[in-house]
Tab-separated table of C-alpha atoms in Angstrom:
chain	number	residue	atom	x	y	z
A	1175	UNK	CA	-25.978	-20.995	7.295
A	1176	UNK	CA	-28.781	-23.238	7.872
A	1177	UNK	CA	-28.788	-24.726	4.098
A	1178	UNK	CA	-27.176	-23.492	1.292
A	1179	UNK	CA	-28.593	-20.678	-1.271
A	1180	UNK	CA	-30.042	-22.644	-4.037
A	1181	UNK	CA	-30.985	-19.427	-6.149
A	1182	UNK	CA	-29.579	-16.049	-6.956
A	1183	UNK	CA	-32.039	-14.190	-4.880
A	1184	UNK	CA	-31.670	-16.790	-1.731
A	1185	UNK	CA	-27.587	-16.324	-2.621
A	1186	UNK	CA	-28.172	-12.740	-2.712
A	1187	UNK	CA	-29.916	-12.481	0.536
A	1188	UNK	CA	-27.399	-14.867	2.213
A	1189	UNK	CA	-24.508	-12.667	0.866
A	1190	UNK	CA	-26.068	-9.443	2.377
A	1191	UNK	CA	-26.574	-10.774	5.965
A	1192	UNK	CA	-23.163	-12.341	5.969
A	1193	UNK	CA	-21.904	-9.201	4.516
A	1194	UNK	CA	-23.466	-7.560	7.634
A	1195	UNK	CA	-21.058	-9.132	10.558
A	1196	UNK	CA	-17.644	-8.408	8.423
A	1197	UNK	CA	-15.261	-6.558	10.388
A	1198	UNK	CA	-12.836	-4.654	8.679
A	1199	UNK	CA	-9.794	-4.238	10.578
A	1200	UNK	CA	-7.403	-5.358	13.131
A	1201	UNK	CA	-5.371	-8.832	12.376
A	1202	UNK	CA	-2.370	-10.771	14.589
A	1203	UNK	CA	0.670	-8.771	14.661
A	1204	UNK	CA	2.650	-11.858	14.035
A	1205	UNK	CA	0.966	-14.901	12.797
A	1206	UNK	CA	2.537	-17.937	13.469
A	1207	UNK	CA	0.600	-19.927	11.248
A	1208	UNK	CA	-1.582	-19.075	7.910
A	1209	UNK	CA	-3.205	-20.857	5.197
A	1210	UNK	CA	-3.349	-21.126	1.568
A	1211	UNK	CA	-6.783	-21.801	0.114
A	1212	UNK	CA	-7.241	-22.926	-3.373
A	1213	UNK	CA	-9.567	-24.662	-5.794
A	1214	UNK	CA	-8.610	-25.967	-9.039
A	1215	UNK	CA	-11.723	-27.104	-11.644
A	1216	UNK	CA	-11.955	-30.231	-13.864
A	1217	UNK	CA	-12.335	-29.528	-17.323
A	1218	UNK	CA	-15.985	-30.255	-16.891
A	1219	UNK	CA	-16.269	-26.991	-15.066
A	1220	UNK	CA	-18.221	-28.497	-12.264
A	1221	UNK	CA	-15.750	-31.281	-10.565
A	1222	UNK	CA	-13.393	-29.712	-8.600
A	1223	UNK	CA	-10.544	-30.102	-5.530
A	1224	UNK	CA	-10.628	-27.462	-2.703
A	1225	UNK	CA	-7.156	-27.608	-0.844
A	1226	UNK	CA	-5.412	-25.774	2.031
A	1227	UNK	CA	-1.945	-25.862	2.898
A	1228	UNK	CA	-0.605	-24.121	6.638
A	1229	UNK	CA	2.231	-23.142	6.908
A	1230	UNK	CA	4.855	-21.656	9.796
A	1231	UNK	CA	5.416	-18.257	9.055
A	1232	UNK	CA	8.748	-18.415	10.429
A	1233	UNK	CA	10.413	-21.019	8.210
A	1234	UNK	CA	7.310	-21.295	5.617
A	1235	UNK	CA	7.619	-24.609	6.611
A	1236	UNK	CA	4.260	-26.906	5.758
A	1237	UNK	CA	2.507	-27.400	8.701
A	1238	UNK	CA	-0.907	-29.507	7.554
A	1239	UNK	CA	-2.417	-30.112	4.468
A	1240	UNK	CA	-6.117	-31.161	3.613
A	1241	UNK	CA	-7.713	-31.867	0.118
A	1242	UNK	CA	-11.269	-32.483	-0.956
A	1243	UNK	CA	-12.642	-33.297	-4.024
A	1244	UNK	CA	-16.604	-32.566	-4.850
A	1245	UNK	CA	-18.666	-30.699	-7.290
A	1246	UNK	CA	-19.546	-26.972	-7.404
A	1247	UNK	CA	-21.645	-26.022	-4.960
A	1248	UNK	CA	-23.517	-23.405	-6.769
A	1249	UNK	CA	-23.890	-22.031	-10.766
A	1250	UNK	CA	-21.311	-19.674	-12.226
A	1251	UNK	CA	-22.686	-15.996	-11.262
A	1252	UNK	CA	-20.432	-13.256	-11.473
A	1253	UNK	CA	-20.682	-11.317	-7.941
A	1254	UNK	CA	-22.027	-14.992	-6.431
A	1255	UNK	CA	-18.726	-16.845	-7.377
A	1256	UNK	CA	-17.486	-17.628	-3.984
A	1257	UNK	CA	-21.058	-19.686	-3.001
A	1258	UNK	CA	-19.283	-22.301	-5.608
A	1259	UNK	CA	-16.241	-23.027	-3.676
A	1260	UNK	CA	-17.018	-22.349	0.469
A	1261	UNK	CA	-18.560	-25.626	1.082
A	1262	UNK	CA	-15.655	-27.878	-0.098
A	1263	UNK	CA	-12.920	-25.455	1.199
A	1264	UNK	CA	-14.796	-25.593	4.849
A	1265	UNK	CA	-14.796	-29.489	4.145
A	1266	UNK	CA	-11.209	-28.952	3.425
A	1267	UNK	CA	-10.313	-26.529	6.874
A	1268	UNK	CA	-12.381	-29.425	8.517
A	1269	UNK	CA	-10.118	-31.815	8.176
A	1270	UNK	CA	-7.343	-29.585	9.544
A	1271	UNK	CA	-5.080	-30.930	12.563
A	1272	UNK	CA	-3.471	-27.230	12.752
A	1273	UNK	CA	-5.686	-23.999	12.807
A	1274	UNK	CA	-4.021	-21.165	10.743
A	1275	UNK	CA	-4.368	-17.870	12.243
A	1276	UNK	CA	-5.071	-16.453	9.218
A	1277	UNK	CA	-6.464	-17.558	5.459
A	1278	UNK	CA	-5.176	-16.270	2.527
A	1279	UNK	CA	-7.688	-16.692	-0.138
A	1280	UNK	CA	-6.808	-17.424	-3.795
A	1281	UNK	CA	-9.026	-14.197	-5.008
A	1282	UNK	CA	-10.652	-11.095	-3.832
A	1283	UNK	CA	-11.983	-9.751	-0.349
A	1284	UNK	CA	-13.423	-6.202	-0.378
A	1285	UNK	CA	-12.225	-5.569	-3.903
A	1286	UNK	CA	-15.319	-7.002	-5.210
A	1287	UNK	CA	-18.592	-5.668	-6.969
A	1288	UNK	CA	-20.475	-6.401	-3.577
A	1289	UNK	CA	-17.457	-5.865	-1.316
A	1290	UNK	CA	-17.862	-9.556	-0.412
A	1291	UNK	CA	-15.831	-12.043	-2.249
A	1292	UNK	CA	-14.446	-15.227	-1.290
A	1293	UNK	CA	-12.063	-13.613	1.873
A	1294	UNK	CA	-14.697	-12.189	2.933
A	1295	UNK	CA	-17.232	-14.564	2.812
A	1296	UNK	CA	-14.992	-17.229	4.776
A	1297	UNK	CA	-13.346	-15.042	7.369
A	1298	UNK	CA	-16.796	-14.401	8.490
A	1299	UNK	CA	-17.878	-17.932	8.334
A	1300	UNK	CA	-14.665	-19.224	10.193
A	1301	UNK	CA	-14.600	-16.274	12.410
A	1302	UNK	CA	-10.721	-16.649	11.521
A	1303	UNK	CA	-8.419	-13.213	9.864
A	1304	UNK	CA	-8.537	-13.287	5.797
A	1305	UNK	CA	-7.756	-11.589	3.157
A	1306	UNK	CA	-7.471	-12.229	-0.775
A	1307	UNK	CA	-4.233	-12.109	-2.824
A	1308	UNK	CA	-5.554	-11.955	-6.711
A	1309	UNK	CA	-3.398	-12.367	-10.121
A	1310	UNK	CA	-5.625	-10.341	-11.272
A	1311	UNK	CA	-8.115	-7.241	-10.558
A	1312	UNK	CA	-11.779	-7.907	-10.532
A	1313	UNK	CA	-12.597	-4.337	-10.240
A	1314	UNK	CA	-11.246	-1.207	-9.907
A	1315	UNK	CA	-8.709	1.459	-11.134
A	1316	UNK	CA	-4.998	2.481	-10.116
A	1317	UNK	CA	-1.776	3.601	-10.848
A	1318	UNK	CA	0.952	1.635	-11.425
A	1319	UNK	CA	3.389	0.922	-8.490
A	1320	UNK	CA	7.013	2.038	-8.689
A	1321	UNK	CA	8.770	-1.178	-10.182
A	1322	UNK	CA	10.391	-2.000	-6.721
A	1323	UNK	CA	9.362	-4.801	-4.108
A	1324	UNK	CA	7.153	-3.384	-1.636
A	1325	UNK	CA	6.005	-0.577	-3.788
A	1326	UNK	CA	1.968	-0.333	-3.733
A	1327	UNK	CA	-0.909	1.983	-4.970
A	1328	UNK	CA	-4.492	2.349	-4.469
A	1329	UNK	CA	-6.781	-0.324	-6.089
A	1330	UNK	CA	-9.939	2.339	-6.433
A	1331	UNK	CA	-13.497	1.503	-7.054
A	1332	UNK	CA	-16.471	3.900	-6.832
A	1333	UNK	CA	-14.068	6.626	-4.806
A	1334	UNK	CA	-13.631	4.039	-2.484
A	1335	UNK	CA	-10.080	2.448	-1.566
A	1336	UNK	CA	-10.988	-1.343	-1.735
A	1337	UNK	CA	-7.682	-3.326	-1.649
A	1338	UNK	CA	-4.173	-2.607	-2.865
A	1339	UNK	CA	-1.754	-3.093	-6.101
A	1340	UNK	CA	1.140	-4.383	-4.506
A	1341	UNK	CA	5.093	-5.408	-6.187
A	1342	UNK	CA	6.292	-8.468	-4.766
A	1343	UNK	CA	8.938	-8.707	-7.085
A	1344	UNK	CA	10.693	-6.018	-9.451
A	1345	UNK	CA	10.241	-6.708	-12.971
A	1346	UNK	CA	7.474	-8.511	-12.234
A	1347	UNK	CA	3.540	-7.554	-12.626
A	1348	UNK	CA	2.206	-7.149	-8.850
A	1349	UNK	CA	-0.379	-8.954	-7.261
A	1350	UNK	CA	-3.812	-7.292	-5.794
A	1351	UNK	CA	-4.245	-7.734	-2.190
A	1352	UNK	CA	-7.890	-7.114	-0.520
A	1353	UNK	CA	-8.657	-7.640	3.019
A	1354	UNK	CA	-11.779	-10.075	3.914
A	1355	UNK	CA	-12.663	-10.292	7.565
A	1356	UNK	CA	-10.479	-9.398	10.902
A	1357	UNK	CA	-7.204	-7.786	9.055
A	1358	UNK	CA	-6.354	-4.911	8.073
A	1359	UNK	CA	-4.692	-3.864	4.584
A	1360	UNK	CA	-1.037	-2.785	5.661
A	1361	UNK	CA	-0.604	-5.793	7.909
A	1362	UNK	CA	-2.211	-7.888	4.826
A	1363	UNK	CA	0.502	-6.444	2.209
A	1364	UNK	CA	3.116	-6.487	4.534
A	1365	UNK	CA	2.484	-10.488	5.105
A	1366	UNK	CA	1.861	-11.046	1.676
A	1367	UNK	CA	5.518	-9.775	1.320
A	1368	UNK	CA	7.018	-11.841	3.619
A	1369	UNK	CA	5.183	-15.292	1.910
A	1370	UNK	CA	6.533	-14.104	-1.215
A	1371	UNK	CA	10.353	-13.963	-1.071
A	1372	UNK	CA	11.135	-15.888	-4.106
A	1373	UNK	CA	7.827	-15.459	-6.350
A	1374	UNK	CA	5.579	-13.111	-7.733
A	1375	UNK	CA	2.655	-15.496	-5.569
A	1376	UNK	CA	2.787	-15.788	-1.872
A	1377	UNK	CA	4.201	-19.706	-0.732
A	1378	UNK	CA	0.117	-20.239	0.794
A	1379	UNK	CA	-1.318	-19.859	-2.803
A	1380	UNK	CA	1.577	-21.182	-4.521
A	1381	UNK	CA	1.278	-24.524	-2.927
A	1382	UNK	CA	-2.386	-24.510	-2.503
A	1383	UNK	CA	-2.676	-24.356	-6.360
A	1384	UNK	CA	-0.517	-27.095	-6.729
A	1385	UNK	CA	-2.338	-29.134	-3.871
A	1386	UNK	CA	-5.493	-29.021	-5.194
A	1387	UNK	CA	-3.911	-29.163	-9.326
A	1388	UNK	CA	-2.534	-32.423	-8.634
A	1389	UNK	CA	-5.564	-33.987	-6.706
A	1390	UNK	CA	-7.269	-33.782	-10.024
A	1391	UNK	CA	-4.699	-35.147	-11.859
């Protein structure tokens, strides 16, 4: 993107075209690496730190880390939230020594009003696998999953099967996994679950939250 929206109609136009190359589908088998991507807000609303935070799949050892700290990059609009954050978490993937092989997004891919949220919006500006792992739904309806880990159902919007309700944990609420660009769903849950073998949260968002927490502090 040449320069970045500076209106809702220019975001709205950008957001279409983008929307345009997504590919839903396919993914590594076996990442070796992935990323967290976060962004925490100063009170002020407007200050913020993006951060990302690789880690090796294998050991969920942390691989790189890179923090930036700027100012929203665009006013609050609900279905236009991600054209906030993307320019300082690009900043922040910049600064990278190791390339994840996949980005886990702190929010929503496909399971979003436009079916492009934040996942989607930087897989296809990266060009890298992504997907969203949200706390909670944006939109859409489902059942609850059985109260086991692994145990999933349907996150359903408009008849349309946009993401997935997914129990890391039992006893715990679950999580809401959506795929962005370049992954599919199963292999998106099914990584989600490995990330997450002590917490509700996957490790990537888990320390990406407290990356970019404490670089406001």
């Amino acid at each position: 993107m040449s320069a970045w929206p500076g209106t809702e109609e220019e975001a709205r136009t950008a957001q279409d075209a983008l929307r345009s190359r997504l590919i839903v589908g396919g993914g590594p088998a076996q990442p070796a690496t992935v990323a967290g991507l976060d962004v925490a807000y100063h009170e002020d609303g407007e200050r913020l730190a993006a951060a990302v935070v690789v880690l090796d799949t294998a050991d969920l050892r942390v691989r790189d880390t890179a923090v930036v700290r700027g100012k929203a990059a665009f006013p609050y609009v609900p279905g236009l939230f991600a054209f906030r954050e993307v320019p300082a978490l690009l900043e922040a993937l910049d600064k990278l020594s190791v390339r994840p092989e996949v980005l886990i997004c702190d929010g929503h891919g496909l399971a979003h009003p436009r079916r492009f949220g934040l996942a989607c919006h930087l897989g296809v500006l990266t060009g890298l696998p992504s997907y969203g792992v949200g706390k909670t739904p944006l939109i859409g309806t489902w059942e609850q999953p059985d109260d086991r880990r692994g145990a999933r159902a349907d996150l359903v919007d408009a008849g349309e099967t946009v993401g997935a309700v997914l129990r890391t944990r039992q006893g715990v609420k679950p999580v809401f996994v959506s795929v962005g660009h370049r992954m599919d769903l199963d292999g998106a849950c099914g990584l989600t679950l490995r990330l997450a073998s002590r917490f509700r949260l996957p490790e990537t968002t888990r320390l990406a939250d407290r990356a970019c927490r404490d670089a406001l502090r």
